[in-house]
mmCIF file of C-alpha atoms in Angstrom:
data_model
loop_
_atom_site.group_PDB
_atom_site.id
_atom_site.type_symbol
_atom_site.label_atom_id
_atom_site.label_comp_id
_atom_site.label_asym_id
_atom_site.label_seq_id
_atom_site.Cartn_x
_atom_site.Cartn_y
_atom_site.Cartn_z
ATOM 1 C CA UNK A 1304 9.681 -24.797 -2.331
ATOM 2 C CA UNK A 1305 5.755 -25.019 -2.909
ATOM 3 C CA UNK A 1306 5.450 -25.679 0.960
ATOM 4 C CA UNK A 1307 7.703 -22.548 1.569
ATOM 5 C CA UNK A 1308 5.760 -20.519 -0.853
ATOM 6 C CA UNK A 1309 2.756 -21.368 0.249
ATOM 7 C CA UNK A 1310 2.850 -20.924 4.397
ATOM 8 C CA UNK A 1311 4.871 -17.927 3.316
ATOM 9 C CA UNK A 1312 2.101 -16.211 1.754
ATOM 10 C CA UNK A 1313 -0.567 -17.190 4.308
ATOM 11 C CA UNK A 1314 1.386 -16.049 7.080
ATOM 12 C CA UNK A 1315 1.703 -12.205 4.952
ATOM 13 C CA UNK A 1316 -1.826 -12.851 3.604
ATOM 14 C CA UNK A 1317 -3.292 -13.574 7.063
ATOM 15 C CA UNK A 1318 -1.000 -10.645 8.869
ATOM 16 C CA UNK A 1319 -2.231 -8.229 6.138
ATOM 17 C CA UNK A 1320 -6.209 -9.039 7.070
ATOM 18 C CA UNK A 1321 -5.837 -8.803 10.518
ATOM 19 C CA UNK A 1322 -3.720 -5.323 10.365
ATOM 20 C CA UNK A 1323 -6.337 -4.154 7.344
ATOM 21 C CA UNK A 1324 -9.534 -5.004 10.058
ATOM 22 C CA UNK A 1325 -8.360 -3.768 12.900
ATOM 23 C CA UNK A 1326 -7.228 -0.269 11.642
ATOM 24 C CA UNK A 1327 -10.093 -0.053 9.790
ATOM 25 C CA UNK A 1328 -11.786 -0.033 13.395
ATOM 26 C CA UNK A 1329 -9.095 2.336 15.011
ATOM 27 C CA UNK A 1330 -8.763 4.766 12.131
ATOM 28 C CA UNK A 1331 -11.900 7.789 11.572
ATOM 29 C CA UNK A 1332 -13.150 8.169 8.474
ATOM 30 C CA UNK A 1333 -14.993 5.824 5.760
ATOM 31 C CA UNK A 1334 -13.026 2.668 5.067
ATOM 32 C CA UNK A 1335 -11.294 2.478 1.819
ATOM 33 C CA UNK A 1336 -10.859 -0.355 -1.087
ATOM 34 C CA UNK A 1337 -7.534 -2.016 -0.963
ATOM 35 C CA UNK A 1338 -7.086 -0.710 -4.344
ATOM 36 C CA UNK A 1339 -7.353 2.962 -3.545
ATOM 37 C CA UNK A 1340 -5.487 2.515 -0.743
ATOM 38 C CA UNK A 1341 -2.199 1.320 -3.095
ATOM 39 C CA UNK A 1342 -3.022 3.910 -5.193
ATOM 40 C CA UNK A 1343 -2.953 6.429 -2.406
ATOM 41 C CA UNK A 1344 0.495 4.859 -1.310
ATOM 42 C CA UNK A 1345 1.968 4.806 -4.674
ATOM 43 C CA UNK A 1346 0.989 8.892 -5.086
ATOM 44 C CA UNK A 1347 2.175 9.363 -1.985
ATOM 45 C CA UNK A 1348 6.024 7.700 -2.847
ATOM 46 C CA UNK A 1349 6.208 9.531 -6.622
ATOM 47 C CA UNK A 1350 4.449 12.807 -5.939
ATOM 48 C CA UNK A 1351 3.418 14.027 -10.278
ATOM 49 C CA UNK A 1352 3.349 10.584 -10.680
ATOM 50 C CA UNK A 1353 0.895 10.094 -14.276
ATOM 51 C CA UNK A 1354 -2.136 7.861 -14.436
ATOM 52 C CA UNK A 1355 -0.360 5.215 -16.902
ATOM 53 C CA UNK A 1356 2.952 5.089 -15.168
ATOM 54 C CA UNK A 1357 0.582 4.497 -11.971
ATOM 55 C CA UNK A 1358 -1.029 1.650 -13.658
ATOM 56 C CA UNK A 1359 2.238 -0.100 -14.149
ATOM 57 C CA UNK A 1360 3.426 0.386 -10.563
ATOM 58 C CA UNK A 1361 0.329 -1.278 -9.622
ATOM 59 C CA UNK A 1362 -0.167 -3.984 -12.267
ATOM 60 C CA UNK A 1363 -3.398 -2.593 -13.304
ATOM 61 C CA UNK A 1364 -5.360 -1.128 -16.722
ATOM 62 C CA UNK A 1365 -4.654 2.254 -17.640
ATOM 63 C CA UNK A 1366 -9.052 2.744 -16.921
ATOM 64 C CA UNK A 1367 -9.016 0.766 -13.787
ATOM 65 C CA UNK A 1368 -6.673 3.236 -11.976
ATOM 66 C CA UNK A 1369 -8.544 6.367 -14.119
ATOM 67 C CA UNK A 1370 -11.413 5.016 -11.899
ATOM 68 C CA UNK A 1371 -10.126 4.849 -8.823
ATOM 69 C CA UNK A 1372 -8.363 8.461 -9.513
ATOM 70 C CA UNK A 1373 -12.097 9.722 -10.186
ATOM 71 C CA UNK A 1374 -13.203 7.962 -7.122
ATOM 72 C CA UNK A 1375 -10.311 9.211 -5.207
ATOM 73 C CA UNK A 1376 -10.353 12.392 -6.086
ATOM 74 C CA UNK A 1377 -14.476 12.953 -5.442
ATOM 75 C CA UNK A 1378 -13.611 11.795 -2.166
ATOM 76 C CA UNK A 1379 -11.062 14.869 -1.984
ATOM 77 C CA UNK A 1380 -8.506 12.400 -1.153
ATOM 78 C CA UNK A 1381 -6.690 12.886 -4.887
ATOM 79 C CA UNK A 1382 -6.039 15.912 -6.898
ATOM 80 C CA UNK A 1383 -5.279 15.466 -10.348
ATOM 81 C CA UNK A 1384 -2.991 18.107 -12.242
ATOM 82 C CA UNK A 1385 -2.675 19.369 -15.923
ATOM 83 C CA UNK A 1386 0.954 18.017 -17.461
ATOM 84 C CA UNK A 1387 2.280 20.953 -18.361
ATOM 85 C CA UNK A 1388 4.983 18.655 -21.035
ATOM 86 C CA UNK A 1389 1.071 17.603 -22.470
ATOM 87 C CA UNK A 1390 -1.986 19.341 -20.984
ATOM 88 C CA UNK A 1391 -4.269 15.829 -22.504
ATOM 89 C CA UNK A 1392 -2.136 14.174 -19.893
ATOM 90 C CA UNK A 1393 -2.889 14.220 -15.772
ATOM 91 C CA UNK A 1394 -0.348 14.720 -12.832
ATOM 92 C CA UNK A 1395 -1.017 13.399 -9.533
ATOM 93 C CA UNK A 1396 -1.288 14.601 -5.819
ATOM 94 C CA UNK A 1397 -2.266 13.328 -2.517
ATOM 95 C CA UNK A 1398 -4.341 16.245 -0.575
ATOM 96 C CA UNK A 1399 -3.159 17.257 2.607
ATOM 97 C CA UNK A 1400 -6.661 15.177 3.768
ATOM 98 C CA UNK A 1401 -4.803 12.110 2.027
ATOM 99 C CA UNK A 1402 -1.923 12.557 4.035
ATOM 100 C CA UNK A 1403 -3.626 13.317 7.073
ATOM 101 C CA UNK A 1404 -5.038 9.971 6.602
ATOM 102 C CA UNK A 1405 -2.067 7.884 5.467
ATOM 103 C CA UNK A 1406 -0.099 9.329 8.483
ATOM 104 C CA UNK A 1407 -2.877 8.326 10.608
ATOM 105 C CA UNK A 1408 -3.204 4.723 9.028
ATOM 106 C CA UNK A 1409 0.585 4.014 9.392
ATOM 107 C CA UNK A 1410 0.784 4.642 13.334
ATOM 108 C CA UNK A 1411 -2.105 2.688 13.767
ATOM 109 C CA UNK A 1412 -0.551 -0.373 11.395
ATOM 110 C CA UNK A 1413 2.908 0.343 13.451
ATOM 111 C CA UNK A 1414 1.792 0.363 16.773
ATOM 112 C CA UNK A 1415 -0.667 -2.465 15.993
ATOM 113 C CA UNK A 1416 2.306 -4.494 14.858
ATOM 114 C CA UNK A 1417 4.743 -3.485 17.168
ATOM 115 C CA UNK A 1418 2.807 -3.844 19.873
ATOM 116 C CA UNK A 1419 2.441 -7.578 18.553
ATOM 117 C CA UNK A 1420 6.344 -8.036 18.340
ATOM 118 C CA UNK A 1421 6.812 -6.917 22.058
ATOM 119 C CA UNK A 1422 4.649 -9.699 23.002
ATOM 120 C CA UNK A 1423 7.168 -12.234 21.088
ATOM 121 C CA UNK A 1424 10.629 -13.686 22.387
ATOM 122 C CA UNK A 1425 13.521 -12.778 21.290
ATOM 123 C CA UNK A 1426 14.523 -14.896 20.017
ATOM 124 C CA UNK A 1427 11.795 -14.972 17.488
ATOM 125 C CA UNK A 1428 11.811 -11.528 17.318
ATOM 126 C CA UNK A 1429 15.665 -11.723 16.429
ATOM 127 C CA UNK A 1430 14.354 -13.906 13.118
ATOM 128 C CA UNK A 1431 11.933 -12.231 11.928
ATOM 129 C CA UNK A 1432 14.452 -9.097 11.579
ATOM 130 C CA UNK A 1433 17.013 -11.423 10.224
ATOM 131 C CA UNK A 1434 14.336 -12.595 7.262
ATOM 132 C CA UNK A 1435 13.466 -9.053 6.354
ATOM 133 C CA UNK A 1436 16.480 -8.462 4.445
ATOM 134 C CA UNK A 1437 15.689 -11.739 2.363
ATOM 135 C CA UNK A 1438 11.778 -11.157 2.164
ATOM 136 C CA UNK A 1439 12.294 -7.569 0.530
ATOM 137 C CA UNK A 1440 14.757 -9.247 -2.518
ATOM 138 C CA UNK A 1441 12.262 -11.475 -2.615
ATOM 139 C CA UNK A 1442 9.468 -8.605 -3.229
ATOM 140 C CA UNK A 1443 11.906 -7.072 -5.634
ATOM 141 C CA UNK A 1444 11.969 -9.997 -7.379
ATOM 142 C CA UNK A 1445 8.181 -10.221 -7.418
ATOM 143 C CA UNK A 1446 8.163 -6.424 -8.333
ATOM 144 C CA UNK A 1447 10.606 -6.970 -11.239
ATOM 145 C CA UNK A 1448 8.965 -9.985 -12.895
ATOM 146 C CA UNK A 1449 6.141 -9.294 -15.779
#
């Protein structure tokens, strides 16, 4: 299983980089730290989402996300929200600039990566499909574990 685990997260590790650098090239605008970036995602998929319940989506402190929020939202990327349940307490939105970008970031990654596929069999395309349902229990696994 070490084997497994270990090719297994060198092939996602290495596809990552390669999708992350090229986009980065294709896609206008300053690049961003991975970090933000999840952030950003993470915004995006619980719109109000809070700083601390952000934090534990991402595995991070409570101040290392308040950071990147700051960051994020100088950038004009982020747009942070009074609570109205507890005004000390911030809600969180992606600006329509932030989704702009996203949008722009995922049909770059797609195409990248589809364009890749088309240039497989398909027999190996055929596989790779057939793993996904077993690599995303696997990330909920992953996701679920402390």
């Amino acid at each position: 299983m070490t084997e497994l685990a270990d090719r297994l997260l060198g092939a996602v590790q290495g596809i990552r980089r390669v999708v992350r650098r090229r986009v980065r090239a294709d896609v206008a605008g300053v690049p961003l730290p991975g970090a933000q970036v999840e952030l950003l995602r993470v915004v995006a998929d619980h719109p109000g989402i809070g700083v601390a319940a952000a934090a534990r989506e991402l595995h991070l402190a409570n101040n290392s996300v308040s950071t990147l929020v700051n960051q994020l939202a100088d950038s004009g990327l982020l747009r942070r929200e009074a609570d109205p349940a507890d005004r000390r307490a911030a809600r969180l939105e992606i600006t329509a600039a932030a989704a702009d970008r996203m949008a722009a970031w995922r049909r770059a990654r797609t195409g990248l990566v589809a364009d890749a596929l088309a240039r497989l069999s398909e027999e190996d395309t055929d596989a790779i499909g057939q793993a996904l349902p077993a690599l995303e229990k696997l990330m909920g696994i992953l996701k679920a574990q402390p």
